[in-house]
mmCIF file of C-alpha atoms in Angstrom:
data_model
loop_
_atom_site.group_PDB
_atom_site.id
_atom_site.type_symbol
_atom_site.label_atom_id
_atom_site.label_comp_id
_atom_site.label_asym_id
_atom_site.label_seq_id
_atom_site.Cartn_x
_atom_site.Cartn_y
_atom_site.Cartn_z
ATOM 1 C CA UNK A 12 75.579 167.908 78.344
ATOM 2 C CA UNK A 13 74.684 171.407 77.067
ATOM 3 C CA UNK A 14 77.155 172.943 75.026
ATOM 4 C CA UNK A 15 77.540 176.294 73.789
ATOM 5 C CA UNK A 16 79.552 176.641 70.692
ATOM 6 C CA UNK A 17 80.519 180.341 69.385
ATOM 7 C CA UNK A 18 82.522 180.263 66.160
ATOM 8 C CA UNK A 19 84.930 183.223 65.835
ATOM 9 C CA UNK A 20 84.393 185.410 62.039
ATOM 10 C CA UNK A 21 87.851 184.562 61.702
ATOM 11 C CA UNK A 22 88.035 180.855 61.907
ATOM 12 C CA UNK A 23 85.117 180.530 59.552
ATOM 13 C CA UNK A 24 87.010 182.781 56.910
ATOM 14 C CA UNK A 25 90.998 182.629 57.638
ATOM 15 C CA UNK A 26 93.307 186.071 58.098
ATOM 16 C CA UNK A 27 93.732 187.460 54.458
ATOM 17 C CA UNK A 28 91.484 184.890 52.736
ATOM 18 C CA UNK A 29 89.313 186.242 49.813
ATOM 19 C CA UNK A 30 85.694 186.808 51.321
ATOM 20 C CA UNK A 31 84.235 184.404 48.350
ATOM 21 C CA UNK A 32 81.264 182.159 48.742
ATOM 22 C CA UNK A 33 83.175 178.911 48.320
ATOM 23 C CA UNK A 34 86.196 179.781 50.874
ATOM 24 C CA UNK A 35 83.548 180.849 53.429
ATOM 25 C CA UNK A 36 81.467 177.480 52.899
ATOM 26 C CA UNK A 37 85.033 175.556 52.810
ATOM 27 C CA UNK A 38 85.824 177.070 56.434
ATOM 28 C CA UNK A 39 82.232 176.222 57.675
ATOM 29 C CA UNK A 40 82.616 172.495 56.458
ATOM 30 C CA UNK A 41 85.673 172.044 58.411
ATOM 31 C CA UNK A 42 83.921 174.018 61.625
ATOM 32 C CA UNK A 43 80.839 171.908 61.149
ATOM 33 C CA UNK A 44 82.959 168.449 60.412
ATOM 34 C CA UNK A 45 84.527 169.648 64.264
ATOM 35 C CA UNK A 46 80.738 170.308 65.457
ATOM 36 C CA UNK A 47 78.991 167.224 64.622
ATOM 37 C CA UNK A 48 82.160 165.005 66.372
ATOM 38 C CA UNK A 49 80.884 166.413 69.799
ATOM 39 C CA UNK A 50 76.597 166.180 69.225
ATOM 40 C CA UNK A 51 76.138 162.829 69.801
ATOM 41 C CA UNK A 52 73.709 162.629 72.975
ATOM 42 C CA UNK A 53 74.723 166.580 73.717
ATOM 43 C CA UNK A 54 72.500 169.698 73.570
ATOM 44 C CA UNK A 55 74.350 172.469 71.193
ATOM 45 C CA UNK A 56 73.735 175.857 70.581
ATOM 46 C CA UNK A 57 75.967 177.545 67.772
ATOM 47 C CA UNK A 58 76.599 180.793 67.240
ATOM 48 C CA UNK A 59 78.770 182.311 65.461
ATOM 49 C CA UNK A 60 81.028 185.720 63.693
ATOM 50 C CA UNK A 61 80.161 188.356 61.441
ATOM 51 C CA UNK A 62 82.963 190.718 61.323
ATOM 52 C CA UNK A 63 84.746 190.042 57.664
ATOM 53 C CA UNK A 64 80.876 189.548 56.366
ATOM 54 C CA UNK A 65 79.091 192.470 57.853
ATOM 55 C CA UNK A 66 82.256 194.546 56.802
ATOM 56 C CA UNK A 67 82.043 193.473 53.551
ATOM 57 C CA UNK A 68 78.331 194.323 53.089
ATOM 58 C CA UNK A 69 79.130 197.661 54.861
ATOM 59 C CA UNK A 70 81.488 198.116 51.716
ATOM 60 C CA UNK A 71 79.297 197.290 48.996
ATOM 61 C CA UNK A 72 76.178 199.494 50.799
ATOM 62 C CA UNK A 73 79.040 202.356 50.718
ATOM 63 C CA UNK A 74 79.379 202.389 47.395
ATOM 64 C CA UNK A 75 75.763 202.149 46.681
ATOM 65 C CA UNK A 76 75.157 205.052 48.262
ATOM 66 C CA UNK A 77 77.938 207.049 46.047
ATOM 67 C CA UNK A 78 76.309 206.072 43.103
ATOM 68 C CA UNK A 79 72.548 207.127 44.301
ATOM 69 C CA UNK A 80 73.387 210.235 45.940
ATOM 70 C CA UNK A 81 69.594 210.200 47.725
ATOM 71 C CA UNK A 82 69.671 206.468 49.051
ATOM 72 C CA UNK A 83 70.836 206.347 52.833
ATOM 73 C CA UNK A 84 73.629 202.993 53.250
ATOM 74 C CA UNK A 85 71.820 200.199 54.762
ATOM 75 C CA UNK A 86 72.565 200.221 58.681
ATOM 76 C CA UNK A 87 74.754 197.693 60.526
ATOM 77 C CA UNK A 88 71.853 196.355 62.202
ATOM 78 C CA UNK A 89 70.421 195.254 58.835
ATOM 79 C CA UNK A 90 73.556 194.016 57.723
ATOM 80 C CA UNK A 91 73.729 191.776 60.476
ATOM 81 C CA UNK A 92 70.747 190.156 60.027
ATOM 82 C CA UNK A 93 71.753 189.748 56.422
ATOM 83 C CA UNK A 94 74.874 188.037 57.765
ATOM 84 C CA UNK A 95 73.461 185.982 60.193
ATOM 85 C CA UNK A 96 70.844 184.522 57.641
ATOM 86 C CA UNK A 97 73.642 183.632 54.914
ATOM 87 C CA UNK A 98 76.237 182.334 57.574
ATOM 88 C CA UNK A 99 73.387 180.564 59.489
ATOM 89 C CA UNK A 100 72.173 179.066 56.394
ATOM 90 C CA UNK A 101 75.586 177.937 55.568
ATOM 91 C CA UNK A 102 76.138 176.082 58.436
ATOM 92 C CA UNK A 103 72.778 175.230 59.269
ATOM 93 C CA UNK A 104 73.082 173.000 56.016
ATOM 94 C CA UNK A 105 76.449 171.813 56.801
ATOM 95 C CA UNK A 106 74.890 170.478 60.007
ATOM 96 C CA UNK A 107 72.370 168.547 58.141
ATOM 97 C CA UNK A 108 74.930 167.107 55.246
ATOM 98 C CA UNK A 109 76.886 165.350 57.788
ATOM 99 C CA UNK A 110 74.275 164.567 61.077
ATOM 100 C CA UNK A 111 71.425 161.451 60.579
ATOM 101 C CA UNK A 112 68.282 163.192 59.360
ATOM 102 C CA UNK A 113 66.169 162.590 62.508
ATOM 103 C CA UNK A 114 68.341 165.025 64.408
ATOM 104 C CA UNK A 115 66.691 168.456 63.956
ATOM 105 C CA UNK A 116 68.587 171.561 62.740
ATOM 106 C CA UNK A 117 67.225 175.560 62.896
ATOM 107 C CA UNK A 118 68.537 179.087 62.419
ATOM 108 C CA UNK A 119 67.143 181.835 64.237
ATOM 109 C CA UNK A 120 67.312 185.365 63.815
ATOM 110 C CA UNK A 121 68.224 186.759 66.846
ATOM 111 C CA UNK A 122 67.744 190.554 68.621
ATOM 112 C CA UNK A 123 69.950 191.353 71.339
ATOM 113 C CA UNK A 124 68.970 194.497 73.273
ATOM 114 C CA UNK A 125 71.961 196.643 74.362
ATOM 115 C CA UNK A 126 72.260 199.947 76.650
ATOM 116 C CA UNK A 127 72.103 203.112 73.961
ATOM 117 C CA UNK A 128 74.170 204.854 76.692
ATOM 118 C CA UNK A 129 76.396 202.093 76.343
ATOM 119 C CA UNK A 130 80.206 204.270 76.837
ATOM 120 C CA UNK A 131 80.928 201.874 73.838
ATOM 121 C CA UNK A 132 79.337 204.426 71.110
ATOM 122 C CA UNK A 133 82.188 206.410 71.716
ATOM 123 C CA UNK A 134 84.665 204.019 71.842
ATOM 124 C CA UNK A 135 84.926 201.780 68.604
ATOM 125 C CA UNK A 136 86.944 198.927 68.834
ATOM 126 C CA UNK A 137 84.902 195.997 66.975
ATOM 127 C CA UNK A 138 87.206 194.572 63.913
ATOM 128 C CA UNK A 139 85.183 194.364 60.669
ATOM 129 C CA UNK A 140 85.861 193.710 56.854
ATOM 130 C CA UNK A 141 89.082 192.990 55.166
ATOM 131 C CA UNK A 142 92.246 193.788 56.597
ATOM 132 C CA UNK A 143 94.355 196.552 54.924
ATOM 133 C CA UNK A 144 97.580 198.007 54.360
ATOM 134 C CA UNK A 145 98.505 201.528 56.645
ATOM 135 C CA UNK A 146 97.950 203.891 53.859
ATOM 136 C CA UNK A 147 95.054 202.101 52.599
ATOM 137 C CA UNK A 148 92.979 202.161 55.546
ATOM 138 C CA UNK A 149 93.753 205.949 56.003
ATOM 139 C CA UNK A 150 92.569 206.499 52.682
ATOM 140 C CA UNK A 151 89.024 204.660 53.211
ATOM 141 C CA UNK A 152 88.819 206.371 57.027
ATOM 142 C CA UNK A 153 89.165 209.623 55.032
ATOM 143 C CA UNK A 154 86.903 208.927 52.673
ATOM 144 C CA UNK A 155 84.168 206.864 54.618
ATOM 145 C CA UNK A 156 84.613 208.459 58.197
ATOM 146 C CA UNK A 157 85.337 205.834 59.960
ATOM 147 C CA UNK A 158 87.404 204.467 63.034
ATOM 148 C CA UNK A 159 90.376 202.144 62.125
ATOM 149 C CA UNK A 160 92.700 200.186 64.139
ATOM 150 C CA UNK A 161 95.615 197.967 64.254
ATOM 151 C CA UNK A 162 94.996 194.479 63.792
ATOM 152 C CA UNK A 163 97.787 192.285 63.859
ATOM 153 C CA UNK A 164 100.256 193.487 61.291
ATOM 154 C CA UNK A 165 97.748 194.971 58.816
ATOM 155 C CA UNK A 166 94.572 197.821 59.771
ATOM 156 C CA UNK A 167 90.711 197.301 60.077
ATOM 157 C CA UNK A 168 87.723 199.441 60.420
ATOM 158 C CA UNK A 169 86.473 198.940 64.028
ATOM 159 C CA UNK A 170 83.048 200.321 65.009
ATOM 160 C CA UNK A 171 81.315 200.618 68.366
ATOM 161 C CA UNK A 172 80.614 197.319 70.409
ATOM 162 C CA UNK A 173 78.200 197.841 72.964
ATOM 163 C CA UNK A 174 77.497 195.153 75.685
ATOM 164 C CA UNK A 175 74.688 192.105 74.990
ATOM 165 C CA UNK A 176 71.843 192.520 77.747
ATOM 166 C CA UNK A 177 68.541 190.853 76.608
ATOM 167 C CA UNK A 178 68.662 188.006 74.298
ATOM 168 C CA UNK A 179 64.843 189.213 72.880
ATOM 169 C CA UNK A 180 64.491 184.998 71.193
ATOM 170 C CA UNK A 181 65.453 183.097 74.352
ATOM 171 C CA UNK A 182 62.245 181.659 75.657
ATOM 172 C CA UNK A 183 61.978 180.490 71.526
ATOM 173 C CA UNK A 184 65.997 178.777 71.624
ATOM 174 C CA UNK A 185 65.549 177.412 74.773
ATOM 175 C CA UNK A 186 62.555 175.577 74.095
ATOM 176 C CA UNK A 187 64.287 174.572 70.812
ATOM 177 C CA UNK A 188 67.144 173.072 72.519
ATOM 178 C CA UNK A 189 64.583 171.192 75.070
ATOM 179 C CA UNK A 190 63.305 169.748 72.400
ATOM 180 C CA UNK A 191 66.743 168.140 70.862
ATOM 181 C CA UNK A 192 66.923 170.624 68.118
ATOM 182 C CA UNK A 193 70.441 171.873 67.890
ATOM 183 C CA UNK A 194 70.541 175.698 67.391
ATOM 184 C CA UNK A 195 71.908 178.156 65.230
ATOM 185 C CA UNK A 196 71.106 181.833 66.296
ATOM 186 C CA UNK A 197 73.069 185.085 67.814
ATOM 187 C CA UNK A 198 75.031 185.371 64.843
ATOM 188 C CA UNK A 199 77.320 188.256 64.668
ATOM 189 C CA UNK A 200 76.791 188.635 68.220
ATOM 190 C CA UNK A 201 72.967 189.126 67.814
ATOM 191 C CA UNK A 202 71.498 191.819 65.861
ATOM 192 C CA UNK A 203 71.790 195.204 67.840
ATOM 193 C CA UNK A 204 68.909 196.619 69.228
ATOM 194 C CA UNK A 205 67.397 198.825 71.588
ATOM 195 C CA UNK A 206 64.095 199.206 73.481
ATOM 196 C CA UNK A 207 62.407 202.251 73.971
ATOM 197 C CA UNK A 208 60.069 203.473 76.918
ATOM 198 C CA UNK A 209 57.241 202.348 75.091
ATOM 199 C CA UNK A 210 58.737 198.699 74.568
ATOM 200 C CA UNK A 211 59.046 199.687 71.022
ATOM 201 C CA UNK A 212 62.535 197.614 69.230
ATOM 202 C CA UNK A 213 64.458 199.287 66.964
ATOM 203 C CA UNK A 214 67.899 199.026 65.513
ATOM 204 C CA UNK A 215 71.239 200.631 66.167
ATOM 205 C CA UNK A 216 74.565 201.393 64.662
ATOM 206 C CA UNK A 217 77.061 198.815 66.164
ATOM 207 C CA UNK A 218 78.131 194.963 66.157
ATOM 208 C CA UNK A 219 77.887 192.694 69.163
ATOM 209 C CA UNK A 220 81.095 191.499 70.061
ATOM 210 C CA UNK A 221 79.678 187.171 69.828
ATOM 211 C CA UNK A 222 81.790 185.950 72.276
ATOM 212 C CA UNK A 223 80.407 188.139 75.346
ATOM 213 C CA UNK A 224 76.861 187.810 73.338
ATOM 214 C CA UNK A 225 77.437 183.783 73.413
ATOM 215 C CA UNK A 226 78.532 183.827 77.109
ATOM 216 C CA UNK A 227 75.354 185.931 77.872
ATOM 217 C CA UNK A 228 73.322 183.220 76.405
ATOM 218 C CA UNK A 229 75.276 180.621 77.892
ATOM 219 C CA UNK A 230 74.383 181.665 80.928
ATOM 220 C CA UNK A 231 70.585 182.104 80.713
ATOM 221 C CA UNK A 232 70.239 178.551 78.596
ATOM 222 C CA UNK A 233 72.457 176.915 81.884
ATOM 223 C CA UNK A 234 74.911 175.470 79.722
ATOM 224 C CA UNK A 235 77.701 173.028 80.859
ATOM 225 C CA UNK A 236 80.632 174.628 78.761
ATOM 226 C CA UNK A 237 81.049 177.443 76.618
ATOM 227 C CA UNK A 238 83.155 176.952 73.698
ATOM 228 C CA UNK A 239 84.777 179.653 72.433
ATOM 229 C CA UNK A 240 86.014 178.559 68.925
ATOM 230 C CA UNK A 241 88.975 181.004 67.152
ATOM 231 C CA UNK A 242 91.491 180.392 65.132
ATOM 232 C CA UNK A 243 94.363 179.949 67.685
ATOM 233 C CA UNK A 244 94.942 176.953 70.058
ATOM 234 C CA UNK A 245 94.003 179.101 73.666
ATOM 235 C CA UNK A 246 94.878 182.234 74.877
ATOM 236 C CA UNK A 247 98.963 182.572 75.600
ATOM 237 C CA UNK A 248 101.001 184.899 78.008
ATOM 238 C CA UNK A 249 103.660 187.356 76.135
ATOM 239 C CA UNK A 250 102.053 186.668 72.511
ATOM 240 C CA UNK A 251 103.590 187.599 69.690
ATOM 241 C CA UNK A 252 107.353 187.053 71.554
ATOM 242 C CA UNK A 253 110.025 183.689 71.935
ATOM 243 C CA UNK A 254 108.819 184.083 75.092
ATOM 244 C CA UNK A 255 104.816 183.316 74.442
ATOM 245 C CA UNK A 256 103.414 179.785 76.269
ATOM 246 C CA UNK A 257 99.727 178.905 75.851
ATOM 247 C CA UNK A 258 98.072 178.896 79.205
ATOM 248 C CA UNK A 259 96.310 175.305 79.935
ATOM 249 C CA UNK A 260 93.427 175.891 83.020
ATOM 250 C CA UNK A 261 93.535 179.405 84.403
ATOM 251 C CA UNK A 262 91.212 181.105 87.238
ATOM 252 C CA UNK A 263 89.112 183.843 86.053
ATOM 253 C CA UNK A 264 91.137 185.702 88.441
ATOM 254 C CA UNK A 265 94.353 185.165 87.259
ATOM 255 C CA UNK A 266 93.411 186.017 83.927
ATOM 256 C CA UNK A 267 91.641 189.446 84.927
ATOM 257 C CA UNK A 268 95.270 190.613 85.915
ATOM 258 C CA UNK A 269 96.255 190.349 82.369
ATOM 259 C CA UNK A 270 96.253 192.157 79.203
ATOM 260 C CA UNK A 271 95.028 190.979 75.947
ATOM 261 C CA UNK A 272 93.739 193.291 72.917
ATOM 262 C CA UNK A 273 90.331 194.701 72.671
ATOM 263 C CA UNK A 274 89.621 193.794 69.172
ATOM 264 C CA UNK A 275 90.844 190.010 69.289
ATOM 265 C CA UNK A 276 91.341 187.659 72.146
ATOM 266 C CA UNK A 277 90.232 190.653 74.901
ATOM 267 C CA UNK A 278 86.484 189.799 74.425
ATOM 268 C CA UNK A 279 86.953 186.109 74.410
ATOM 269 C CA UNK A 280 88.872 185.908 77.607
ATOM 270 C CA UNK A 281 86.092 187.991 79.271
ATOM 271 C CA UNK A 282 83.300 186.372 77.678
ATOM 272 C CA UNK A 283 85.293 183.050 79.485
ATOM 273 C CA UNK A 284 85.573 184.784 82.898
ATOM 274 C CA UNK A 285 82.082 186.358 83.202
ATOM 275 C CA UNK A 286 80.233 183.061 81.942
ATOM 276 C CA UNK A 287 82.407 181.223 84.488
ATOM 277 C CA UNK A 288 82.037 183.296 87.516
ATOM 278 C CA UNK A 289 78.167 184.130 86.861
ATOM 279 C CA UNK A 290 77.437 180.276 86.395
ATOM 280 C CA UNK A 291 80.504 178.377 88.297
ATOM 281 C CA UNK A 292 80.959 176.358 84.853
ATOM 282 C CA UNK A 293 83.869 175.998 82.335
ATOM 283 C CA UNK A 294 84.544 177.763 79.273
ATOM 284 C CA UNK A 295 87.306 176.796 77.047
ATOM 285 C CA UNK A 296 88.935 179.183 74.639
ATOM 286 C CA UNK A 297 90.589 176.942 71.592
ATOM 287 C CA UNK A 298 91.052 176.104 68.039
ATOM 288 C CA UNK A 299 88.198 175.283 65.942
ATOM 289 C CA UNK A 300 89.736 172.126 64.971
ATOM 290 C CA UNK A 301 90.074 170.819 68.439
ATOM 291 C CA UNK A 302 86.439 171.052 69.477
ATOM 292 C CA UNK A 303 85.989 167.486 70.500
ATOM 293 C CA UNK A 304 89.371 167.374 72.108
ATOM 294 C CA UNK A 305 88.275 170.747 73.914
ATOM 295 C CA UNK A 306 84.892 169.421 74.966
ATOM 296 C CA UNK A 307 86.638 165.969 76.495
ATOM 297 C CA UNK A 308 89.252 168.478 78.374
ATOM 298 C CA UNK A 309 92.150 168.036 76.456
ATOM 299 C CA UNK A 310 92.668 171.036 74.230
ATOM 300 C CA UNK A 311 92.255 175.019 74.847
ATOM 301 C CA UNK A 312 92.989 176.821 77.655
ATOM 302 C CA UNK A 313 90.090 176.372 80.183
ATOM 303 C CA UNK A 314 89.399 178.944 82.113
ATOM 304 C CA UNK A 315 87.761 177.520 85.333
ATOM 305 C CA UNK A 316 86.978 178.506 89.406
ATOM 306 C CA UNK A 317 88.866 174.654 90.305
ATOM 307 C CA UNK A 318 91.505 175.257 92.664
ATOM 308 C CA UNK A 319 93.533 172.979 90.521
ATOM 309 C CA UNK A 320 94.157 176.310 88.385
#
């Protein structure tokens, strides 16, 4: 079976958790530990978050630039390459700790071409960085002119989030993946680019949103399952209330007619629905730590065209 695997930012570095080196490489031991228990005889692709990491950069190229008034901050389309190489390495090494030697491993840098016109631009909603207090994150929006939003009970910076359309490496991953090597690439959703008349590439201020990013690539690798990896056990009606009850195998339908937030589980549950209604296949939204029960049907909230749902 081919599985995609897309590991949410937030599983691989928990809600309020220092963004140290050791914390994020103790998060992507447990997501890899969950990983390896479904290779076996499968085809995986992993890909994976950015949004604490490339927030965190965005941070430390901020103040760069206040102390050397004439150096421009490095863009977010550098910064997520940046991520992707130290997360991918990360796990890419994980992989190999724990799965016998003959079984190939390789991280790939990956370009994902989105729509400049993209009505996203003007609409930022993608969390990144650390979360912060109300009157903190006014302060830094002041100061760094940017776009913050609620995120839970604390605030985030959000920038724009412009829809995946060309995965630029995926002639390269898929004949990776035909050739039993298991895949790390689209980190951080892919790093955002767009193409000019000329075919020229260049970057662009935003961050893929990974889970729609992951579904895309999904889709054009024919996967079996997407597995959308967070750090919740599937996606629940009236969240947040006494009243909240995880949902267990849901038409894309049925969920389209509900509401979920645009910075969290709102991307995942339409990554779920588009990969399954462009490619008839499953995609499970679920706990990191449940992958293998997830793969084998038993955990996560599978979001499928069966008229079982």
């Amino acid at each position: 079976m081919r599985l995609v695997i897309a590991l949410g930012g937030n599983a691989l570095l928990q809600r309020g958790q220092p963004m140290t080196a050791d914390n994020q490489r103790a998060n992507i031991r447990t997501a890899v530990e969950s990983i390896v228990s479904v290779a076996g005889d499968n085809e995986l692709v992993v890909a994976h978050g950015n949004g604490p990491q490339v927030g965190l950069l965005a941070l430390q190229a901020a103040a760069y630039h206040d102390v050397v008034d004439d150096s421009a901050p490095f863009p977010l389309d550098v910064l997520g390459a940046q991520t992707d190489a130290m997360i991918g390495y990360v796990i890419e090494q994980e992989l190999r700790n724990l799965l016998p030697r003959q079984r190939s491993v390789a991280t790939l840098l990956t370009m994902v071409e989105v729509d400049p016109h993209d009505p996203a631009f003007a609409r930022p909603t993608k969390f990144i960085g650390p979360i912060y207090d109300h009157a903190t994150a006014q302060r830094l929006a002041a100061a760094g002119g940017w776009s913050i939003a609620p995120d839970g009970a604390h605030y985030r910076r959000v920038v724009p989030s412009p829809q995946p359309k060309v995965i630029v490496e995926l002639d390269v991953i898929a004949q990776l993946v035909e050739h039993g090597v298991i895949v790390v690439c689209a980190g951080g959703g892919g790093i955002p680019t767009i193409r000019a008349a000329d075919g020229v590439l260049s970057g662009v201020e935003a961050v893929i949103d990974k889970d729609l990013a992951s579904a895309l690539l999904a889709e054009q690798l024919d996967a079996d399952l997407l597995v959308i990896a967070t750090d919740v056990d599937g996606v629940y009606t009236d969240w947040g209330t006494q009243d909240q009850r995880r949902l267990d195998r849901v038409h894309p339908d049925r969920l389209a007619r509900m509401s979920f937030a645009a910075g969290s589980m709102g991307p995942k549950v339409q990554a779920a629905c588009d990969f399954t209604r462009r490619t008839g296949h499953d995609a499970v939204i679920g706990a990191l730590r449940n992958i293998a029960a997830i793969v084998s049907g038993q955990a996560g909230t599978r979001v499928s065209l069966s008229q079982l749902c």
